[in-house]
Structures are given as C-alpha cells and as structure tokens.
Tab-separated table of C-alpha atoms in Angstrom:
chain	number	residue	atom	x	y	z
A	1	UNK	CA	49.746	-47.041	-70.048
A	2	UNK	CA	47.990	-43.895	-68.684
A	3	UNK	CA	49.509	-41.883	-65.708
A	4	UNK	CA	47.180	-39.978	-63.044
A	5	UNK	CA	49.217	-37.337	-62.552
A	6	UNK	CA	47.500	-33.927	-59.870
A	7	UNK	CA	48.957	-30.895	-59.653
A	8	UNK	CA	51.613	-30.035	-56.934
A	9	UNK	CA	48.327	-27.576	-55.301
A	10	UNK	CA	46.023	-30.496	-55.632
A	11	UNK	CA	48.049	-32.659	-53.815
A	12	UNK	CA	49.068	-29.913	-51.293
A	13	UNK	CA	45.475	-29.328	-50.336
A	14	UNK	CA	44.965	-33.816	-49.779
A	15	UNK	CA	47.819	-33.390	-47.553
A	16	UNK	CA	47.453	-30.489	-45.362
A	17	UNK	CA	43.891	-29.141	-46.391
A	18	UNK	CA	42.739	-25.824	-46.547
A	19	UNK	CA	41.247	-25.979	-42.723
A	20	UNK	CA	43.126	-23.560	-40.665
A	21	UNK	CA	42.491	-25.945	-37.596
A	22	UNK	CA	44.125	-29.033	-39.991
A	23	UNK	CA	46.546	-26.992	-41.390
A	24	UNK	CA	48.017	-25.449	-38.197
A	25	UNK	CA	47.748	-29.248	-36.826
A	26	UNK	CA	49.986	-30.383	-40.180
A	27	UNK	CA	52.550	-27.323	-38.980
A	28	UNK	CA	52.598	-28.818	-35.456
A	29	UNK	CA	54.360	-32.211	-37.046
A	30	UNK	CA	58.046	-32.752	-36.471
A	31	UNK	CA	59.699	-30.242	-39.008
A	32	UNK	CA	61.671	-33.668	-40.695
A	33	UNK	CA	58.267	-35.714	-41.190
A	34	UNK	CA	56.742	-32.536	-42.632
A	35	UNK	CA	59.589	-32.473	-45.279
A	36	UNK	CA	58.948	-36.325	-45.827
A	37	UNK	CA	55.671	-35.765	-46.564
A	38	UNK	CA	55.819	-32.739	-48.468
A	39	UNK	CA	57.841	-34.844	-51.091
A	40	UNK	CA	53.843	-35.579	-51.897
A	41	UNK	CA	53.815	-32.343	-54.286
A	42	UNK	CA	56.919	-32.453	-55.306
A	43	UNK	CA	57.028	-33.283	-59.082
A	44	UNK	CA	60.708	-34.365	-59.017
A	45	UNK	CA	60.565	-37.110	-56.153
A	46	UNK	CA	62.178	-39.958	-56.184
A	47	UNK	CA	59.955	-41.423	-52.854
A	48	UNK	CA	56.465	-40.917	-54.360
A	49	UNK	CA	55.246	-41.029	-57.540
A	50	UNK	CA	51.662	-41.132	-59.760
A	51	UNK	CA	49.616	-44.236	-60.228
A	52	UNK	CA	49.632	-45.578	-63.232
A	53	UNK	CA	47.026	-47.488	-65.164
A	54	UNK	CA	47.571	-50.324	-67.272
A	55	UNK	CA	44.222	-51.459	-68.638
A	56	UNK	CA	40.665	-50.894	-68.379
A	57	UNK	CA	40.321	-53.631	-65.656
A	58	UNK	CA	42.462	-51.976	-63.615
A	59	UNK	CA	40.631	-50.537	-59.995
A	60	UNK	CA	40.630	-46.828	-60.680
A	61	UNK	CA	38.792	-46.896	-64.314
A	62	UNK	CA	36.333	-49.822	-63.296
A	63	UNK	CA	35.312	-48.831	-59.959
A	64	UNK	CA	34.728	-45.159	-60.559
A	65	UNK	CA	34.832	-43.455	-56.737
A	66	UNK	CA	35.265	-40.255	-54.845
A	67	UNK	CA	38.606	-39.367	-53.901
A	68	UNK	CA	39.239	-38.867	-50.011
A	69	UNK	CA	41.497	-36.281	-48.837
A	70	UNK	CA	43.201	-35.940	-45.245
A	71	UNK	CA	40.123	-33.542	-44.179
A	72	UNK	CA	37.387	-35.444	-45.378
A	73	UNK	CA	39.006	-38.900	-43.530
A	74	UNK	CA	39.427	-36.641	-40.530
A	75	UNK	CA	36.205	-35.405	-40.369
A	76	UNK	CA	34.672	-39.134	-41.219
A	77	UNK	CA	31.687	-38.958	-38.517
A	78	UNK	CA	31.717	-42.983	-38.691
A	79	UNK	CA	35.738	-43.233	-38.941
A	80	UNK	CA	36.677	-46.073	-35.939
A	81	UNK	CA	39.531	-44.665	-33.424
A	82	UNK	CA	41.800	-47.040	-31.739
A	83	UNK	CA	40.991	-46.193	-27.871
A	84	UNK	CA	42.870	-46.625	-24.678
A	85	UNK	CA	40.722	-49.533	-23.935
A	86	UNK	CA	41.175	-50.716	-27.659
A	87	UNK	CA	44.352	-50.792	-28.955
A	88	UNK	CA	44.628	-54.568	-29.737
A	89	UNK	CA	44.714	-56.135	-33.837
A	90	UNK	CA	43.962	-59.591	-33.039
A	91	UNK	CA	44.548	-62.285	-36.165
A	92	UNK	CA	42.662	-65.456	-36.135
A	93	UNK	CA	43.816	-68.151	-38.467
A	94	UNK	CA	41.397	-70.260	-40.002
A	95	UNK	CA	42.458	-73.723	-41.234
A	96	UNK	CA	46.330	-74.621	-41.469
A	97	UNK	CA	48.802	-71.994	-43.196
A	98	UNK	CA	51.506	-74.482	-43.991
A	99	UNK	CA	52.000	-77.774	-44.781
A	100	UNK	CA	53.007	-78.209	-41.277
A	101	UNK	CA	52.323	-76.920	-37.565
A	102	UNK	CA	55.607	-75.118	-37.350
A	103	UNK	CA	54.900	-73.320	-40.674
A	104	UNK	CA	51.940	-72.631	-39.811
A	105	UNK	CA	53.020	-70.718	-36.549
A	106	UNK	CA	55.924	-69.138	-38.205
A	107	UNK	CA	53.810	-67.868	-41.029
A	108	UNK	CA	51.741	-66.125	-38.483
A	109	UNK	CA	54.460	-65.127	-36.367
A	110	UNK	CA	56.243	-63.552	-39.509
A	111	UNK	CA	52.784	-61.681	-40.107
A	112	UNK	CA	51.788	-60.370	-36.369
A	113	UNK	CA	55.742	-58.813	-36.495
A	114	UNK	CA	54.681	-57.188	-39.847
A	115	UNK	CA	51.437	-56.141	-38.679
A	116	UNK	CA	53.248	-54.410	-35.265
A	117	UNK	CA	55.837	-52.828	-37.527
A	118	UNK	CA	52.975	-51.353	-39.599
A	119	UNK	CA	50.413	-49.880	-37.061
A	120	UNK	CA	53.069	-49.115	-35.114
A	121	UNK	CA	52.359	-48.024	-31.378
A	122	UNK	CA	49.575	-51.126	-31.434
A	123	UNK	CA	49.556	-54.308	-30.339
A	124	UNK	CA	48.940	-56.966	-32.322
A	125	UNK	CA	47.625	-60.567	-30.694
A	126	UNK	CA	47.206	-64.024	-31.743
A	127	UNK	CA	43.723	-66.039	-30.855
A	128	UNK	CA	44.047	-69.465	-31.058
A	129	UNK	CA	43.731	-71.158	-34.209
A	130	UNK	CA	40.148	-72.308	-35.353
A	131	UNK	CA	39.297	-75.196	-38.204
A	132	UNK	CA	36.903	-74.202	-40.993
A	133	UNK	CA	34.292	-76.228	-39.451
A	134	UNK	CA	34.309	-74.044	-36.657
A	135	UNK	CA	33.289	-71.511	-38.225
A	136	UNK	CA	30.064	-73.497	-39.466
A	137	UNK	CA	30.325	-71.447	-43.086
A	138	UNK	CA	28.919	-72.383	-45.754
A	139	UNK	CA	31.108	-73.419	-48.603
A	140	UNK	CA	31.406	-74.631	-52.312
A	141	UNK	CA	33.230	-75.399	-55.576
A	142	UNK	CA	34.029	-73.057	-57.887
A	143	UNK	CA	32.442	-73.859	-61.211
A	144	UNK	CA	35.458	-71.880	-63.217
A	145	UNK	CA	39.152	-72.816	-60.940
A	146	UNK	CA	37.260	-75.918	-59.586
A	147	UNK	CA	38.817	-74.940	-55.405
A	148	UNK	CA	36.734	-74.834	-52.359
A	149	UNK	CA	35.937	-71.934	-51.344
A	150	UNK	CA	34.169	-70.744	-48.082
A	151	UNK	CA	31.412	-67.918	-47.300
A	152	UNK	CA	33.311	-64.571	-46.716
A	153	UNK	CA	30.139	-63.100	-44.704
A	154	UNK	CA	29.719	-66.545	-42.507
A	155	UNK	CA	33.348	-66.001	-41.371
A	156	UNK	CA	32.415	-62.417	-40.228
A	157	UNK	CA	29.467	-63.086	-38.442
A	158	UNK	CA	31.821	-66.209	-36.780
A	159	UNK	CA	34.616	-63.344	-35.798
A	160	UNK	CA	32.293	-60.548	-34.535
A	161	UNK	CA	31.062	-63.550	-32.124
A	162	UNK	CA	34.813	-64.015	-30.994
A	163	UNK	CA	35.780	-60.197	-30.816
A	164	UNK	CA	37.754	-59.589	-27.495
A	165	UNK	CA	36.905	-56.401	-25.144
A	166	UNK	CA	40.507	-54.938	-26.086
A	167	UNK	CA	40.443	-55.549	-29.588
A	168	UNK	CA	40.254	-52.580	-32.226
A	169	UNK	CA	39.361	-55.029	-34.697
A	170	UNK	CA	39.669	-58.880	-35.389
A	171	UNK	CA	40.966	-60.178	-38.593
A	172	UNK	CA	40.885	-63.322	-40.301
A	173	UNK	CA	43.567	-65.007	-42.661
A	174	UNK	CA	42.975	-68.304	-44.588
A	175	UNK	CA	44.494	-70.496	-47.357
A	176	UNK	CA	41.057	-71.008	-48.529
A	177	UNK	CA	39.467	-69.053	-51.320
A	178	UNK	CA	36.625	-66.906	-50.070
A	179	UNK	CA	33.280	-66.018	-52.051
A	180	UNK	CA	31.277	-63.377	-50.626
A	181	UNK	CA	27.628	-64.569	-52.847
A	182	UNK	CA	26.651	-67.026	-54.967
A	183	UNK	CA	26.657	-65.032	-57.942
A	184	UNK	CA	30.534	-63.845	-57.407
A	185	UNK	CA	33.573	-66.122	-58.633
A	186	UNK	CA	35.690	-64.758	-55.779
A	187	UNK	CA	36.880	-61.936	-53.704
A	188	UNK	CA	40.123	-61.963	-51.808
A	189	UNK	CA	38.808	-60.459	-48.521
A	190	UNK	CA	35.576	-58.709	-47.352
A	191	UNK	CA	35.783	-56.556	-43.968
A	192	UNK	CA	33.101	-54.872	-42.100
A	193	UNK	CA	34.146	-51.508	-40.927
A	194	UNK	CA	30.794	-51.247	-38.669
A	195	UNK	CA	31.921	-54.582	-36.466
A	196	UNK	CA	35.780	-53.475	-37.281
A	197	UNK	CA	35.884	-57.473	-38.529
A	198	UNK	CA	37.589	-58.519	-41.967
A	199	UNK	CA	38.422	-62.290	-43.615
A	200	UNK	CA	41.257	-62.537	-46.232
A	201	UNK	CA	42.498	-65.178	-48.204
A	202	UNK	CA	45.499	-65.900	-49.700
A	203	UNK	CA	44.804	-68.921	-51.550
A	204	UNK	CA	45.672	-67.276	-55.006
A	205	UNK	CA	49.274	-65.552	-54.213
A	206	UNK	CA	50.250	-69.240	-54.718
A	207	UNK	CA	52.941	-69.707	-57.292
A	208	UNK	CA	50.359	-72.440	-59.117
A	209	UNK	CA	47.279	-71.189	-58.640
A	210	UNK	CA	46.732	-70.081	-61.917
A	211	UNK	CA	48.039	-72.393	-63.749
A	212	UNK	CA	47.224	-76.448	-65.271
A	213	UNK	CA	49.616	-77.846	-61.958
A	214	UNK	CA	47.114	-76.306	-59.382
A	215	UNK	CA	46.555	-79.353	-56.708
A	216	UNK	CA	43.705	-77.771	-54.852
A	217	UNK	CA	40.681	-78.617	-57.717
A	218	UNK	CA	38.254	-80.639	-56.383
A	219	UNK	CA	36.494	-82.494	-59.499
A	220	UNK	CA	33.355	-82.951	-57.227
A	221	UNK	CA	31.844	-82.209	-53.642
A	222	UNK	CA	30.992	-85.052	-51.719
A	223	UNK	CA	29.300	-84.308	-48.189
A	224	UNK	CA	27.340	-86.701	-45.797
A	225	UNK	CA	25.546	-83.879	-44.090
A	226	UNK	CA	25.749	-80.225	-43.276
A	227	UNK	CA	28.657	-80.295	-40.737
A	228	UNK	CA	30.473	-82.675	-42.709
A	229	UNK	CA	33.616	-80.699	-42.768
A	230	UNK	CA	35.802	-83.515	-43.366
A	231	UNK	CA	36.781	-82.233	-47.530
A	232	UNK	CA	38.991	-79.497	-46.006
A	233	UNK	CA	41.276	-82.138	-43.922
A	234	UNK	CA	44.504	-82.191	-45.921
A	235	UNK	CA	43.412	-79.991	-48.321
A	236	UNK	CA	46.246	-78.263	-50.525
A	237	UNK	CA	47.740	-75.380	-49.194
A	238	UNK	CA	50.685	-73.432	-51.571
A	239	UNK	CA	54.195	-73.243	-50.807
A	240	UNK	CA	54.975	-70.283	-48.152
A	241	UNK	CA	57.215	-68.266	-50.654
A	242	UNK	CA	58.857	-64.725	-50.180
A	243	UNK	CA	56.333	-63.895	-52.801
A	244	UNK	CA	53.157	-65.263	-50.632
A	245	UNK	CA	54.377	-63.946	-47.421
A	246	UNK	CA	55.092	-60.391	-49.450
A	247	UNK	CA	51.705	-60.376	-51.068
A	248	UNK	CA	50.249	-61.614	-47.697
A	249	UNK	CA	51.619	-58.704	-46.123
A	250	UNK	CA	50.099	-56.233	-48.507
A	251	UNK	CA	46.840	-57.164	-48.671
A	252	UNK	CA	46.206	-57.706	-44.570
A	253	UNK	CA	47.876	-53.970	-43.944
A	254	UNK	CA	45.840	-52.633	-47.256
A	255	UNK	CA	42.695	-54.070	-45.573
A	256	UNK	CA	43.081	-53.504	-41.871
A	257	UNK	CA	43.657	-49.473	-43.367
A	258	UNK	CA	40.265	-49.762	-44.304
A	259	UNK	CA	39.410	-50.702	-40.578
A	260	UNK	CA	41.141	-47.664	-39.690
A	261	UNK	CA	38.641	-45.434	-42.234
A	262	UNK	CA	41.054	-45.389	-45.024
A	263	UNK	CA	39.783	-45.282	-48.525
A	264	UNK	CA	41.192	-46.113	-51.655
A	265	UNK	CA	43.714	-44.025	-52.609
A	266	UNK	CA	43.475	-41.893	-55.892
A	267	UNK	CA	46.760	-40.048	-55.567
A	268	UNK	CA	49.899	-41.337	-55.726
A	269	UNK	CA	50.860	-44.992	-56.321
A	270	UNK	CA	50.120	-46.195	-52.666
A	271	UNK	CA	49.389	-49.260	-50.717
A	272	UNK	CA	45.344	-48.406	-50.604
A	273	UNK	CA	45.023	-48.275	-54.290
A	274	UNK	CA	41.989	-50.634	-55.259
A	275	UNK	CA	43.071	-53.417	-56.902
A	276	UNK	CA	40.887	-55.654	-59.630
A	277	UNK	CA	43.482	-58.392	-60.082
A	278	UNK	CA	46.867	-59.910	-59.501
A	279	UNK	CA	48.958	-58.420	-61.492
A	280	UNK	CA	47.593	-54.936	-60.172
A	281	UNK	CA	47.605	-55.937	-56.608
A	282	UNK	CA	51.622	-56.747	-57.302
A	283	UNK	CA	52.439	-53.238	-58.826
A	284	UNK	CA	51.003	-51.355	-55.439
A	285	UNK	CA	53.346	-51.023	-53.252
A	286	UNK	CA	54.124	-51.781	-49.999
A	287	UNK	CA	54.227	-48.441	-49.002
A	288	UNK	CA	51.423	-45.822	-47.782
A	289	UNK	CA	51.782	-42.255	-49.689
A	290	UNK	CA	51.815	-38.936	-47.893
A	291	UNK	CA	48.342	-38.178	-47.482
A	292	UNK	CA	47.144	-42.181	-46.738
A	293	UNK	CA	50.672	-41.446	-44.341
A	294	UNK	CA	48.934	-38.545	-42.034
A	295	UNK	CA	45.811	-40.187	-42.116
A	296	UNK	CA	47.600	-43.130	-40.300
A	297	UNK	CA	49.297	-41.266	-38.327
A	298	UNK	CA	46.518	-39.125	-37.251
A	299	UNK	CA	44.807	-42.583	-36.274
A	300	UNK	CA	47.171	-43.805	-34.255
A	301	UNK	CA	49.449	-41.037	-33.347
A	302	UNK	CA	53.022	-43.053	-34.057
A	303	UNK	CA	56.695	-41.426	-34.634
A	304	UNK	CA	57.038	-41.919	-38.348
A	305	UNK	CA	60.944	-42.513	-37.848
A	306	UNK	CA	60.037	-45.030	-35.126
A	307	UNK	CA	57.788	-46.975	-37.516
A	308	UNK	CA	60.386	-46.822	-40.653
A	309	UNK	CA	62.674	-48.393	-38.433
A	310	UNK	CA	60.461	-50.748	-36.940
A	311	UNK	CA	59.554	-52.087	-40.380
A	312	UNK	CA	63.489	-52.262	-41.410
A	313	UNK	CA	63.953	-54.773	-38.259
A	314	UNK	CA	61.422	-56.789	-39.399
A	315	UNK	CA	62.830	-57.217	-42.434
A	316	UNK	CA	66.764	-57.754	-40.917
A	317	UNK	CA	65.645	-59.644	-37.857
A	318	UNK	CA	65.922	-63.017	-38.214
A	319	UNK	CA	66.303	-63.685	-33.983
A	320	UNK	CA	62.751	-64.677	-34.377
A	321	UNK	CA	62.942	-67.088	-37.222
A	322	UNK	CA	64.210	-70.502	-36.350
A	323	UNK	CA	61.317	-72.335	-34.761
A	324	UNK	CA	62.060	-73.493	-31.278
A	325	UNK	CA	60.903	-77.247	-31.431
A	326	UNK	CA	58.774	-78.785	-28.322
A	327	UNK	CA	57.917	-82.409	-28.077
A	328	UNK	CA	54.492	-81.872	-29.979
A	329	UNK	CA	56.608	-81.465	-33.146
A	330	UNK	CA	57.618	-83.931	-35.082
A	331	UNK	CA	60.920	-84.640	-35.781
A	332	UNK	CA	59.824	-83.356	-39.740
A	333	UNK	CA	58.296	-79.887	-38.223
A	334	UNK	CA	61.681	-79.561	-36.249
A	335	UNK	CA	63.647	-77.665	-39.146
A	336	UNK	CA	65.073	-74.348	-39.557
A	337	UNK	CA	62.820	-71.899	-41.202
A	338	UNK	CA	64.465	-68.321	-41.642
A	339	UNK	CA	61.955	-65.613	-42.867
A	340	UNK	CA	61.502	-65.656	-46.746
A	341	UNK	CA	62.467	-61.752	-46.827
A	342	UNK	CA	64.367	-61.469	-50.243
A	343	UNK	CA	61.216	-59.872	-51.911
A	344	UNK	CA	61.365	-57.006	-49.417
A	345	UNK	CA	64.820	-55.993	-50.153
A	346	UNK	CA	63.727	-53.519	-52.692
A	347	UNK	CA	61.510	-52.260	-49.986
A	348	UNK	CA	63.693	-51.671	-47.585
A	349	UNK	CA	66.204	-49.931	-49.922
A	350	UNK	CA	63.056	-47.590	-50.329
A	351	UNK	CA	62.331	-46.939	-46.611
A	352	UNK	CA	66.382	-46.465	-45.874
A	353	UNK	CA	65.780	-43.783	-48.163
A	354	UNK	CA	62.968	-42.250	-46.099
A	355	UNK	CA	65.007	-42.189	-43.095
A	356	UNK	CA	68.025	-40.328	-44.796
A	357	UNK	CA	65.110	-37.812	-45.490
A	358	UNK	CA	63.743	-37.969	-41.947
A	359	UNK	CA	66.852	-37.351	-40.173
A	360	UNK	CA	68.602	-34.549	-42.290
C-alpha cells in the first residue's frame, strides 16, 4: 500500500490559495467552518486523512492527471454556476429500480432526500419515470458478464432533449449496465458537463453481480426489429440493499460534483477521488475533503453546519420511509419498507464529529 501524503503548506495553499482576493474571501468564512477546514493541513487529524493506493489499477496511478486546487476551480472560465433561475437537480429514472413500483419510488425517494441533504440549499425534483425504450438507445450484450447493457451517450442526447428551464442539470439513474462505445466493456456513468446532463448505473453494486448466481445474463439477443424493446420487460434488477443504496449514493453525489466543475481529487481521501473499480469506489468515502468542501460551498453558497445536519436527518429520519399505499398498489407492493441506513452509521458517527468541531 502506498500513501499520498502533501505537506501541511501544500495543502494550505489547495485550500485557501495564495490569491489575496481568495484568501481574504477564505478569512471572510464563519471562524468555526474555517477551523473545520483547516483540519485539511493538519497532520494529526482524525477527520481527514491521505489517500491511499492499493494497486496499480487503482485511479490515481492509471489515469495520471493534473491536480485542481480551490483557485484554479474558482477561476474555471467554463465552471457551470447554479443561478437564480437554475437551482433545480432533476433525477430521471430509467427502467424499474425495484422489483416492485413501491420500491421503485422509495428507492428514488431515499435518493432525491440524499441528493437535497448533499447540495444543500438546492432543490432536487423528480421527472416522471421513462422505460428504456423511450429513450430509443441503442443497446447490447456484453461478450465478457453476458448483461444488457444500454448506450451511455444515447441516454444523454435523450436527457438534454428533456432538460427543464429550472434545472441546473438533469441526471439519469438505471439498473441497467451502461457502455459508452463499442470497444469499452463498461463504464458506470458518463456526464456531460457542457449540457450539465449525466447517466449512471448501478447495475454492478448488486450483491451477485460478480459472481456464478448473477440472474441478469442473457445467453443470446433476440430482437424482431429496431424498437423491439420488449428483452428489458422483467429483466433482473438486484436486491435494494444498504450496500446498493450506500454505493448509489456515492457515485450520483461523486458525479453530479463533476456537474458542479469538480475534479478528481488528488489530496486527501475524498468523495471525488477517481475510481477504476469496485473495491476502490468502496474505500472513498462518503465524504468531500476540505478543499473539494470550499469548492462546494463556493458553488452553492450553503451553511456547512446546516448541511452536516441535514445529512444526519437523512440518515435518522425514517418519517419518510413507510410507503403510503394507494389503490394502484397491489396488495404485495403494500409493505413496510424502512430506509436500509445501517451502512451509513459509520458515516454519521464521522459527521457528528464534524459538528462537535463546528460548534466549539
């Protein structure tokens, strides 16, 4: 294991820069949430520490990239701005979520509360629901795992279509693997920063997925015609664990930061770390470090106290959990469903922790 470890000035200078403008901007910030994110160059904290690397897969050796500081995301030319006019995440699901309606819409509930938590001081909106076929992607096997998967860039193109007036940006979610080209086994999400657009998939933070008891292979594709859509009626979808939904989480907030202009981070173990596989993507965490904190913050202009405790509600609340049945459901759909938080715990011991900081 190898440890990327800066010095306490290095990191001082990604924080709070050496701009006078930025840095008498940094000294304008709440004195508490300055000494939260000062922890950033402290050797000695227990909030934030180094990334570590693993193997030569992992993102950081494989995808060799420049590191981007507070003042170089502020000073983005091309960085998008939630406006007064925009201030809307929307989430469009594509395809069914769970194995039933009501899991479905509680498994996008659960996410739109994360996602408001998270960006806090936006608002997040549902669109309806869309089927893969109206989406008219294109869509295969895949000659290794033997899943469907459907065009990443054909979703895009469908969502930029379907972008409301209000909306920052528009973001897709699917149990269906994505490909972005033929010549790519997968990717779990592909976003367009330009349209402020992005499609993810989490079809592999299934418990099976990688193993011999996977459902969803398809030995071969049978279609009539082109808009024969009819292979992805019933197809599998994974078991909504605490796991999925935590996983889920990460990856749609690590992604819509990139909406926002964020990079990958290079400087303490963070949420925007690049990730080249599972077991990477589970050691980031759920939190954002100091300097992907400010740059946030500077984006959207939030109380960091208010958000810490927005995101411990989320994780208590559980007012919101037990689906309120209408005569569409079935008598099946019609069961209690409290939100599968337990793999957040550790999390929220973490932001607790924050808070004690935050309100010395």
């Amino acid at each position: 294991m190898q440890i990327v470890r800066h010095s306490e000035q290095t990191l001082r200078t990604a924080l709070i820069s050496k701009n006078p403008k930025l840095v008498s901007q940094y000294e304008k910030l709440d004195v508490r949430e300055q000494r939260l994110m000062n922890e950033a160059f402290q050797p000695a904290s227990e909030l934030f520490g180094p990334i570590t690397l693993h193997s030569r897969s992992d993102w950081i050796t494989s995808h060799p990239e420049a590191p981007q500081d507070f003042e170089e995301f502020f000073s983005d030319p091309y960085r998008k701005t939630p406006s007064p006019e925009r201030r809307s995440i929307y989430i469009q699901s594509i395809g069914a979520l769970g194995n039933t309606r009501v899991i479905s819409e509680e498994y996008i509930k659960w996410l739109k509360g994360y996602c408001e938590a998270f960006f806090y001081g936006l608002t997040v909106k549902l669109l309806d629901p869309v089927s893969v076929s109206a989406t008219r992607c294109s869509f295969r096997v895949n000659d290794h795992t033997q899943n469907l998967q459907i065009h990443a860039g054909h979703i895009l193109k469908f969502l930029k279509k379907k972008k409301p007036e209000d909306a920052f940006c528009v973001v897709g979610i699917t149990m269906i693997d994505l490909y972005p080209r033929d010549s790519w086994n997968f990717v779990f999400g592909q976003a367009s920063l330009t349209d402020g657009v992005g499609i993810f998939s989490f079809a592999r933070y299934g418990k099976d997925f990688y193993t011999s008891r996977y459902e969803g292979k398809v030995k071969k594709l049978q279609r009539k015609s082109s808009d024969d859509y009819s292979i992805f009626d019933n197809y599998y979808i994974p078991e909504i664990t605490s796991v999925l939904l935590l996983r889920s989480c990460k990856t749609l907030t690590h992604e819509i930061g990139h909406i926002f202009g964020l990079r990958h981070c290079q400087w303490l173990a963070c949420l925007m770390q690049g990730s080249n596989h599972l077991e990477e993507a589970d050691r980031r965490p759920l939190n954002l470090c100091p300097i992907c904190l400010r740059k946030l913050q500077c984006a959207i202009g939030f109380s960091i106290v208010e958000r810490y405790k927005a995101l411990v509600r989320w994780i208590d609340d559980e007012s919101a959990d037990t689906p309120r049945p209408t005569p569409k459901h079935s008598r099946e759909d019609s069961v209690n469903l409290p939100k599968p938080a337990e793999a957040f715990k550790e999390w929220k011991v973490w932001i607790i922790k924050c808070l004690a900081v935050l309100q010395k």
